[in-house]
Coordinates of C-alpha atoms and ligand atoms in Angstrom, one line a residue:
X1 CA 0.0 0.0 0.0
X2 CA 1.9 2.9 -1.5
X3 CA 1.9 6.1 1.1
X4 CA -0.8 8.7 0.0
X5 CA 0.8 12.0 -0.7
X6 CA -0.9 14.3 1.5
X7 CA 0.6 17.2 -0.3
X8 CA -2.7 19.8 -1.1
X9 CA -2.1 21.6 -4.0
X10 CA -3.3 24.8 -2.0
X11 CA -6.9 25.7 -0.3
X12 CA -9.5 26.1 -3.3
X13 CA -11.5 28.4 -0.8
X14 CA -15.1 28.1 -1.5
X15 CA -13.8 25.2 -4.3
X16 CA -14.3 28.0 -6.7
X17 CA -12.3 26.1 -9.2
X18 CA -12.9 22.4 -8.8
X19 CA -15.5 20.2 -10.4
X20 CA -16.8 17.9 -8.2
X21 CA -19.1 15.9 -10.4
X22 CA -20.2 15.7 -13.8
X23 CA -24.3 16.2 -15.5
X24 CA -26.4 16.6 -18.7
X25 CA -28.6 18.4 -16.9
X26 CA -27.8 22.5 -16.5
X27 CA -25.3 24.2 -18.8
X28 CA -24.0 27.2 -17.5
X29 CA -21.6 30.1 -19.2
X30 CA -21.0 32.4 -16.9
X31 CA -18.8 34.8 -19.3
X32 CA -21.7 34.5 -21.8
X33 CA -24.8 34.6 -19.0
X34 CA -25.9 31.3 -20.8
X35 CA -28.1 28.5 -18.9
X36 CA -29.4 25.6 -21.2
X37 CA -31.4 22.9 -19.6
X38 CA -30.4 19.7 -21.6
X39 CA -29.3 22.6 -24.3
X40 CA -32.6 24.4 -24.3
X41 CA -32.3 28.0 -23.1
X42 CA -33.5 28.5 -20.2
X43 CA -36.2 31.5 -21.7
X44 CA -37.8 29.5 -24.0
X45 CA -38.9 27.0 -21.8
X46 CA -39.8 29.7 -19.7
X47 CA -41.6 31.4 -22.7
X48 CA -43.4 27.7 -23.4
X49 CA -42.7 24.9 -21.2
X50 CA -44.0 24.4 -17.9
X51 CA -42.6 22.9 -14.4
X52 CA -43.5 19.2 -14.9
X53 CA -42.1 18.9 -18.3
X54 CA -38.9 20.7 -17.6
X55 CA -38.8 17.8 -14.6
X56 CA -39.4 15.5 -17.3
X57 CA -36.8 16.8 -19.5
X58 CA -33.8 16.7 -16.6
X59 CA -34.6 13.5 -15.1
X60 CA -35.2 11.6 -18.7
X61 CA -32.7 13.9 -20.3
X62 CA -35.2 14.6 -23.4
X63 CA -38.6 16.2 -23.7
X64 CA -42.2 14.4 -23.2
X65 CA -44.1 12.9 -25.7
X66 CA -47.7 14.0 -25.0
X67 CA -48.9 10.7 -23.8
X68 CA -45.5 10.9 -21.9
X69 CA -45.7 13.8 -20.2
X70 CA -49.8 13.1 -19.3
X71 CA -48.7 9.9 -17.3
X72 CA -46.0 12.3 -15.4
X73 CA -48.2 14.3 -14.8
X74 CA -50.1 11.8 -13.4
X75 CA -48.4 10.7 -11.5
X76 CA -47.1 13.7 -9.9
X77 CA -50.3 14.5 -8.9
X78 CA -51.4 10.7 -7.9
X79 CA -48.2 11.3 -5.5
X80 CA -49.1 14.6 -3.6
X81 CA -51.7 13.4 -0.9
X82 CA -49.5 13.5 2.3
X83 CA -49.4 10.5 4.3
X84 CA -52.3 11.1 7.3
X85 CA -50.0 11.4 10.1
X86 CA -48.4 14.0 8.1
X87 CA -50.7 16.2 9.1
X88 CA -50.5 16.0 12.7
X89 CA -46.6 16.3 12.3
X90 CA -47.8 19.9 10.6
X91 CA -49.9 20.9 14.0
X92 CA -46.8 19.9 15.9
X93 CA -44.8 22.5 14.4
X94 CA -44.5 25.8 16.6
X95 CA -46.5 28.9 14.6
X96 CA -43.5 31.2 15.1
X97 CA -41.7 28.7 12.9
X98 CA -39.1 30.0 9.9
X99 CA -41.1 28.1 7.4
X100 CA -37.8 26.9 5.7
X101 CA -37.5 25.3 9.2
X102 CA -40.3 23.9 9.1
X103 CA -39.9 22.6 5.5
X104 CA -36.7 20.9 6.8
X105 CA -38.4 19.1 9.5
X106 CA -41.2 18.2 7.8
X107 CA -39.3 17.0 4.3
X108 CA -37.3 14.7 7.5
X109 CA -40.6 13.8 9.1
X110 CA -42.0 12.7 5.7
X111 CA -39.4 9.6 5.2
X112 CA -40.6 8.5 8.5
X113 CA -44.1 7.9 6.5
X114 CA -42.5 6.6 3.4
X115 CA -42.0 2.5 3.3
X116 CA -39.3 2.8 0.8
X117 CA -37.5 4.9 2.7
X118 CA -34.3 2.9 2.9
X119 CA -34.8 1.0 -0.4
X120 CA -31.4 2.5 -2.7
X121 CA -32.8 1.0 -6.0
X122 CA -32.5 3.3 -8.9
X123 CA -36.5 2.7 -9.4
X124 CA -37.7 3.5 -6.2
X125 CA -35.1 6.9 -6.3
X126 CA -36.9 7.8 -8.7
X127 CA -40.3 7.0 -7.5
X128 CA -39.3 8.9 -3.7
X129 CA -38.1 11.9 -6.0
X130 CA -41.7 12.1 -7.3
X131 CA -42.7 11.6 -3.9
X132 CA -41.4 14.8 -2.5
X133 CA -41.3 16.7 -5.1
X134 CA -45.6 16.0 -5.0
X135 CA -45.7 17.0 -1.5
X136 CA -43.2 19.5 -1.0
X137 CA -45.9 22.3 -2.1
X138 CA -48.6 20.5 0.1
X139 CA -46.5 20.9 3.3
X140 CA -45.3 24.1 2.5
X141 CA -48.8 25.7 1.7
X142 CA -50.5 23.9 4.9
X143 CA -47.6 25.3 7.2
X144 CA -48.8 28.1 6.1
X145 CA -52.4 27.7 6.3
X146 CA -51.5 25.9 10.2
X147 CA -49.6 29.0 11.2
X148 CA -52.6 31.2 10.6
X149 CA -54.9 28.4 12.4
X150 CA -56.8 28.0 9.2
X151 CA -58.1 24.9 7.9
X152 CA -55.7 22.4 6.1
X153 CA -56.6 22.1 2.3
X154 CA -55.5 19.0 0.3
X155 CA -53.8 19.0 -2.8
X156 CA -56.5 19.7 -6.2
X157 CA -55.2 17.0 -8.4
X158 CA -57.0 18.5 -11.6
X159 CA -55.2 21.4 -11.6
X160 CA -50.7 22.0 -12.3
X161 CA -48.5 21.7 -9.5
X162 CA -48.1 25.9 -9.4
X163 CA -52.5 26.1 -9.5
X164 CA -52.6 23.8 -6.6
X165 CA -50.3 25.3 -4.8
X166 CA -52.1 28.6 -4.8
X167 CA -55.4 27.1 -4.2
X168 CA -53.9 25.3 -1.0
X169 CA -52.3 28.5 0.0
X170 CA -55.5 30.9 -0.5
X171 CA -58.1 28.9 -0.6
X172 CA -59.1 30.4 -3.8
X173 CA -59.2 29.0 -7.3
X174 CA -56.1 30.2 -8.9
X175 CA -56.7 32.6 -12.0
X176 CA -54.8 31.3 -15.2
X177 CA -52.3 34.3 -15.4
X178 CA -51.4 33.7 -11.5
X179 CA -50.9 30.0 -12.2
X180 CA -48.8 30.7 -14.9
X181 CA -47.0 33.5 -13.2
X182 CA -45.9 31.3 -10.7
X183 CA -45.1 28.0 -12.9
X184 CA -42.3 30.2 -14.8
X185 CA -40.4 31.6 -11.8
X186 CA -40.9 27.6 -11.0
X187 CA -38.9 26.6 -14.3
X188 CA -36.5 29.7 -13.8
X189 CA -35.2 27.8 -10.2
X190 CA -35.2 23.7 -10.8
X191 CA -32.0 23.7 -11.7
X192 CA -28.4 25.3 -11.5
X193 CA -25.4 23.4 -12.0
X194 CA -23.4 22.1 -8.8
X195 CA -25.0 24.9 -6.2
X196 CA -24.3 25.0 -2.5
X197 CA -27.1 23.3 -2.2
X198 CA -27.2 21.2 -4.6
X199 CA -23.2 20.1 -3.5
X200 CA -24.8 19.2 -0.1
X201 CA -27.3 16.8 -1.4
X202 CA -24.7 14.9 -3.6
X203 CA -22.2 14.6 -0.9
X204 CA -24.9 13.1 1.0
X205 CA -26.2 10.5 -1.6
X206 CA -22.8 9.9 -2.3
X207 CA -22.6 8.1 0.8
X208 CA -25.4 5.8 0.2
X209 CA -27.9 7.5 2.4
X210 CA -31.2 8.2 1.3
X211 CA -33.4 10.3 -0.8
X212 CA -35.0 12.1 2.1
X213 CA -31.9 12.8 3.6
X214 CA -30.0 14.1 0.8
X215 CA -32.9 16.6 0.0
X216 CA -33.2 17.4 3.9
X217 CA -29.1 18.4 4.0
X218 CA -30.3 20.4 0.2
X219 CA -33.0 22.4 2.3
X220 CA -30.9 22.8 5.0
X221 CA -28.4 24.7 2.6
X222 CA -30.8 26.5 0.6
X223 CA -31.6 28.7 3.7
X224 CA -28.9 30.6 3.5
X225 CA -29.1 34.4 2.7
X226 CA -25.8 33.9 0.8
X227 CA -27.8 30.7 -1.5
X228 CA -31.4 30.8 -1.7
X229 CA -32.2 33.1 1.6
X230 CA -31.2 35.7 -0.7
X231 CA -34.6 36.6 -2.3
X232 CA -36.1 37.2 1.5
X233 CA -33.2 39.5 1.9
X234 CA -33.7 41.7 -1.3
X235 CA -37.3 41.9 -0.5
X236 CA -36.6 42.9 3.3
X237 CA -34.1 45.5 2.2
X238 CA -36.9 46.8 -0.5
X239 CA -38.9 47.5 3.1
X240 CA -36.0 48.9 4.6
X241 CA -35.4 51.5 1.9
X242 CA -39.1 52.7 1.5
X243 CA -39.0 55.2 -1.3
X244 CA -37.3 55.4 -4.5
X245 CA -35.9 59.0 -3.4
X246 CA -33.5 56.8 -0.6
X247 CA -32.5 54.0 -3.0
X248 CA -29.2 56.3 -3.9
X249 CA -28.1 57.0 -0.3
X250 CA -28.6 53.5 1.0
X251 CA -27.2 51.5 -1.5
X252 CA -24.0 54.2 -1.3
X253 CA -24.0 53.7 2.4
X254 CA -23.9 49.8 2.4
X255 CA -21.4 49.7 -0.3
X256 CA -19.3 52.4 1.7
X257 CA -19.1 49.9 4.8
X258 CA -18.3 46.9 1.9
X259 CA -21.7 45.6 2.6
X260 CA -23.1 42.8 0.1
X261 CA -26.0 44.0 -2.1
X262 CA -28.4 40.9 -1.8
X263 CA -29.7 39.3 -5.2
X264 CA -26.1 41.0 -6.8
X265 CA -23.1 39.0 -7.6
X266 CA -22.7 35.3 -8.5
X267 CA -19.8 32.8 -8.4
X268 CA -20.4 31.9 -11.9
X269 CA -22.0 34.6 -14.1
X270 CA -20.1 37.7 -14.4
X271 CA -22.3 39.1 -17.0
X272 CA -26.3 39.4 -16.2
X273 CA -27.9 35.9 -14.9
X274 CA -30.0 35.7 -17.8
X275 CA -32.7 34.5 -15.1
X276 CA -32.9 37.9 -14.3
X277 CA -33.0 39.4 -17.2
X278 CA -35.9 37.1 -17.6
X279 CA -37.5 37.7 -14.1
X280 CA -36.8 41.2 -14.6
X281 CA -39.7 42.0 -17.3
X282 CA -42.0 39.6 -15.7
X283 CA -42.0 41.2 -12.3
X284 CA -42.2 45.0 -14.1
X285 CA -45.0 43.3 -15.9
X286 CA -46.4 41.8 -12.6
X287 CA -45.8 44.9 -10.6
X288 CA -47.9 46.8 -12.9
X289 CA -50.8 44.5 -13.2
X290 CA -51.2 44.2 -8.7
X291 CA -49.9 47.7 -8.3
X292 CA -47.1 47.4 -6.9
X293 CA -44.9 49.7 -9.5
X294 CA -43.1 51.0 -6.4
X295 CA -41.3 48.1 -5.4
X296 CA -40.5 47.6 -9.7
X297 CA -38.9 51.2 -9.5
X298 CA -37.0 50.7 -6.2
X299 CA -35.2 47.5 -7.7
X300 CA -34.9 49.5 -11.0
X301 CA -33.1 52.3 -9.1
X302 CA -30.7 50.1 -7.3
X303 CA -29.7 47.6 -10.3
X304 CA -29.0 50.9 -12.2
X305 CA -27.1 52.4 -9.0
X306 CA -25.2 48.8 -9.3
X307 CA -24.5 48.8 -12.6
X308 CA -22.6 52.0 -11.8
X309 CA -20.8 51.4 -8.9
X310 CA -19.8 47.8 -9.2
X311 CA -20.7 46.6 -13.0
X312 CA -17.5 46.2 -14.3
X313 CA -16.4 44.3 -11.8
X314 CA -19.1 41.5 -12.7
X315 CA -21.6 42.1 -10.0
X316 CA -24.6 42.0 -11.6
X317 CA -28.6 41.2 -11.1
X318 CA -29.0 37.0 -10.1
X319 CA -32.1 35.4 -10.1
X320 CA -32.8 36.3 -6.4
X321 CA -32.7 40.1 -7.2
X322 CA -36.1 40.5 -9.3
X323 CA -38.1 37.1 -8.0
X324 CA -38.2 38.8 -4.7
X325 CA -40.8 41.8 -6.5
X326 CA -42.2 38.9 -8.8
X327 CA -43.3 36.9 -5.4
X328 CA -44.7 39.8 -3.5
X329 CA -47.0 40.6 -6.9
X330 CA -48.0 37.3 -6.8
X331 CA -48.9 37.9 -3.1
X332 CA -46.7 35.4 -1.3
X333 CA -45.1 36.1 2.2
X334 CA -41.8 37.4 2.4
X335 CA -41.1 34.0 4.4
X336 CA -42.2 32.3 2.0
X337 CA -40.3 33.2 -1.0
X338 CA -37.1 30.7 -0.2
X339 CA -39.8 27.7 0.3
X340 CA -40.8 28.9 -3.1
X341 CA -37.1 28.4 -4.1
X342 CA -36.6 24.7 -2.7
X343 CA -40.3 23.8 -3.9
X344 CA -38.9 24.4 -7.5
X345 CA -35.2 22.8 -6.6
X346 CA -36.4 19.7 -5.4
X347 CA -36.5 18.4 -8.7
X348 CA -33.1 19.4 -9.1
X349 CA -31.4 18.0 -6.0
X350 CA -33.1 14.7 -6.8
X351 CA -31.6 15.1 -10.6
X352 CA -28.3 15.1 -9.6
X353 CA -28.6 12.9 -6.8
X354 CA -29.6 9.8 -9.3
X355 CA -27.0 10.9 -11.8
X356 CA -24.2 10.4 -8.6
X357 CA -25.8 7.1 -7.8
X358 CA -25.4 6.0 -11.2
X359 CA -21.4 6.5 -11.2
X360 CA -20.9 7.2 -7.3
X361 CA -17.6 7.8 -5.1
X362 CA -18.3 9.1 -2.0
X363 CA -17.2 12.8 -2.1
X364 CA -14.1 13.3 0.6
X365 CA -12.2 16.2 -0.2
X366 CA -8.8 17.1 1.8
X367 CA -8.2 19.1 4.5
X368 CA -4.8 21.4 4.9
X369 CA -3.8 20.6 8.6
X370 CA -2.0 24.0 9.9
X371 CA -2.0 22.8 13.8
X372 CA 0.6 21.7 15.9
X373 CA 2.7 17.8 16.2
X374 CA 4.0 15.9 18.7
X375 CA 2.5 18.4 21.2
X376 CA 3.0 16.9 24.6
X377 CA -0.1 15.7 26.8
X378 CA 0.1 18.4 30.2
X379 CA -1.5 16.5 33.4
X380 CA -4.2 18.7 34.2
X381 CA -2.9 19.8 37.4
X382 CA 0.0 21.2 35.3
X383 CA -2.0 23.3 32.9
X384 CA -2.1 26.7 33.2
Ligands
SDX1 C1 -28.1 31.8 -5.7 O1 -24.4 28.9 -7.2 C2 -25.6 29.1 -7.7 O2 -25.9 28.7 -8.9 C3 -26.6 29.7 -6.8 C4 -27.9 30.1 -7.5 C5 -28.7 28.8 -7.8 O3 -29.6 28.9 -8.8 O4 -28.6 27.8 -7.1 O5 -27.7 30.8 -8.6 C6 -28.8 30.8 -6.5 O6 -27.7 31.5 -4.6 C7 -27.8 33.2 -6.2 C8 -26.9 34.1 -5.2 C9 -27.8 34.6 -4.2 N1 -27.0 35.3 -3.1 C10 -26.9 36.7 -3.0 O7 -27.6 37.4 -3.8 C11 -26.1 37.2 -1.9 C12 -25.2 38.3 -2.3 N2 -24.2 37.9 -3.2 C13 -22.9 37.6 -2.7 O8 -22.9 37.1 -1.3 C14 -22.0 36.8 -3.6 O9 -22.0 37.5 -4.8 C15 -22.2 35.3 -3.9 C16 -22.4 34.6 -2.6 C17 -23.4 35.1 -4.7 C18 -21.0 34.8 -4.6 O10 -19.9 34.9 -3.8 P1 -18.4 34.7 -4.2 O11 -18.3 34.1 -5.6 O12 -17.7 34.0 -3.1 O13 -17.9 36.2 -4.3 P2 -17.2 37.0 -3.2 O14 -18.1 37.1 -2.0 O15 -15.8 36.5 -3.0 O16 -17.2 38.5 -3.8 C19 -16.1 38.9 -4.7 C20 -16.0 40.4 -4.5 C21 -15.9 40.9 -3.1 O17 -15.2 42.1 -3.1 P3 -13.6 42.1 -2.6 O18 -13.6 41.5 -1.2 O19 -12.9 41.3 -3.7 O20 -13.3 43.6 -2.6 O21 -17.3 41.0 -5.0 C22 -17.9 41.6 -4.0 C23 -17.3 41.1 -2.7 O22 -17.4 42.1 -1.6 N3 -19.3 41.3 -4.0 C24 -20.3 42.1 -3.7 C25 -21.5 41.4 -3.9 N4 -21.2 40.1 -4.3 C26 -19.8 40.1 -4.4 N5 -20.3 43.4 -3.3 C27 -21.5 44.0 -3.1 N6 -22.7 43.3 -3.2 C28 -22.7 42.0 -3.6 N7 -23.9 41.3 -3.7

């Protein structure tokens, strides 16, 4: 057994520049602002695709047939009543709850429920995949609905993923255009390339552990106001800033005290996410049609202040910066606009957790030990 070189080639902080796995699912160039999902651009299946056949399209690598992508469909929707105890797990959840706490815990509590739980077969992957990715908008929605001490509302399975999701959350029919609305942003966030959290669900597959615990670790990362946490953030800093007449001074002041901007700047794209650039006519679009022009302008004002000050050094608009004023139009919670995030990304995080599984080696980077040897153990008597 030869001795393994422990000699590190130097800290890749942030492993900006390794690639940890390979997939035909997201193209990214970030010089170019390109993302292809199995090389379609990402704006026309915005423009004419929807959520469950873009799922379709990344977990079978090509698009649906019609009779295909009707028996998805089907059985995505056949999939999205919550096992009954579920719903007790829901009243067990404290009110004051972050939701993408309570998402975590429920996602967990929902293998618990799940008799293939622990089966590793590539079939019934796939089949817990659909699983969650069924219920993840039912739990989400009823959180919402428990935290408010309404009623629970089950899933409508006659209408898209993004209509019943509205239905559960309002208790209103969803209107065609808001349906709609919210399907695109979900085909703008299902998938990204090797993402934080995306990198924390593979690590964990990679070890052989499940489904529900991959996408658990994924949620878990998601939260972050540096990852997905960020569209809370821009929103939250919209409120903070109030009028359009304080956008200049504010966003001067935080970048004075090297504040981040949040929904600016991304490891990859150095040009304009071209998520945003979608997102960004949608939600002026949006804003205008629920009146909320104010919020439009704001964000206007500060991506142009941006531009400006820190453009050319490839800080730009990511898809975080404009969904925050295309959620609010479509009248979510500001709370509720990272759940939004990992509702979409599910299908993602399960993508790339079957294409590990199907050429795995569990991921174990190296660590550059800077400590101490041969230290001596002090008696405690003796230490200082
Ligand atoms: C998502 O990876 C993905 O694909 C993620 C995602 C996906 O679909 O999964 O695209 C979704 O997470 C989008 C990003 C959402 N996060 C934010 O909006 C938070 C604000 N952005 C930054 O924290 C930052 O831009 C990151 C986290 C997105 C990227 O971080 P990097 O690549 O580590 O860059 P960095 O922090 O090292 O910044 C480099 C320089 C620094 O200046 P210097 O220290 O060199 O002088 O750019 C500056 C930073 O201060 N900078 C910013 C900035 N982002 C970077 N300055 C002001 N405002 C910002 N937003």
């Amino acid at each position: 057994m030869t001795a393994v070189s422990t000699k590190v080639q130097g800290v890749d902080k942030g492993l900006e520049h390794t690639i940890a796995s390979e997939s035909e699912m997201s193209f990214i160039d970030g010089a170019k602002g390109i993302l292809e999902y199995v090389g379609i651009p990402i704006g026309d299946l915005a423009q004419y695709s929807s959520y469950e056949e873009v799922v379709y399209l990344l977990w079978n690598k090509k698009l649906p047939t019609s009779t295909e992508l009707d028996s998805f469909v089907k059985e995505i929707r056949d999939a999205s009543e919550l096992p009954e105890p579920m719903w007790d797990v829901i009243k067990q959840i404290p009110i004051e709850a972050a939701p993408m706490a309570a998402l975590r815990t429920m996602v967990s509590s929902l293998s618990l429920y799940d008799e293939e739980s622990e089966d590793d077969s590539v079939e019934s992957n796939h089949r817990k995949s659909i699983r969650i990715l069924a219920r993840v908008p039912v739990l989400i929605a009823n959180f919402d609905r428990h935290r408010k001490h309404r009623e629970f509302i089950r899933p409508d399975k006659h209408l898209s993923m993004a209509g019943s999701f509205i239905k559960m959350l309002t208790g209103k029919e969803p209107t065609e255009s808001m349906a709609k609305a919210l399907d695109t942003c979900l085909v703008l966030h299902v998938d990204h390339g090797l993402n934080a959290s995306t990198f924390a669900a593979i690590v964990t597959i990679s070890t052989l552990s499940d489904m529900y615990s991959a996408v658990t670790t994924a949620i878990g990362t998601l939260k972050g106001p540096l990852h997905g946490g960020a569209n809370e953030a821009v929103m939250r800093m919209l409120q903070e800033i109030g009028e359009v007449d304080q956008v200049q001074s504010f966003i001067e002041g935080k970048l004075e005290r090297k504040e981040k901007i949040m929904g600016f700047g991304h490891r990859v794209y150095k040009v304009w996410d071209p998520r945003a650039i979608y997102l960004r006519g949608f939600s002026e679009q949006l804003a205008a049609d629920t009146g909320n022009q104010k919020l439009f302008a704001m964000s206007d004002a500060i991506e142009k202040i941006m531009e400006q000050r820190v453009g050319d050094r490839g800080i730009h608009p990511n898809v975080d910066f404009y969904s925050a004023t295309t959620y609010r139009s479509l009248g979510l919670e500001i709370d509720l606009f990272t759940p939004m995030f990992a509702m979409s990304r599910v299908a993602g995080w399960a993508g790339h957790c079957m294409e590990q599984l199907s050429d795995n080696r569990i991921m174990r980077p190296r660590c550059a030990y800077t400590g101490p040897h041969e230290a001596p153990y002090t008696p405690i008597e003796n230490r200082g």
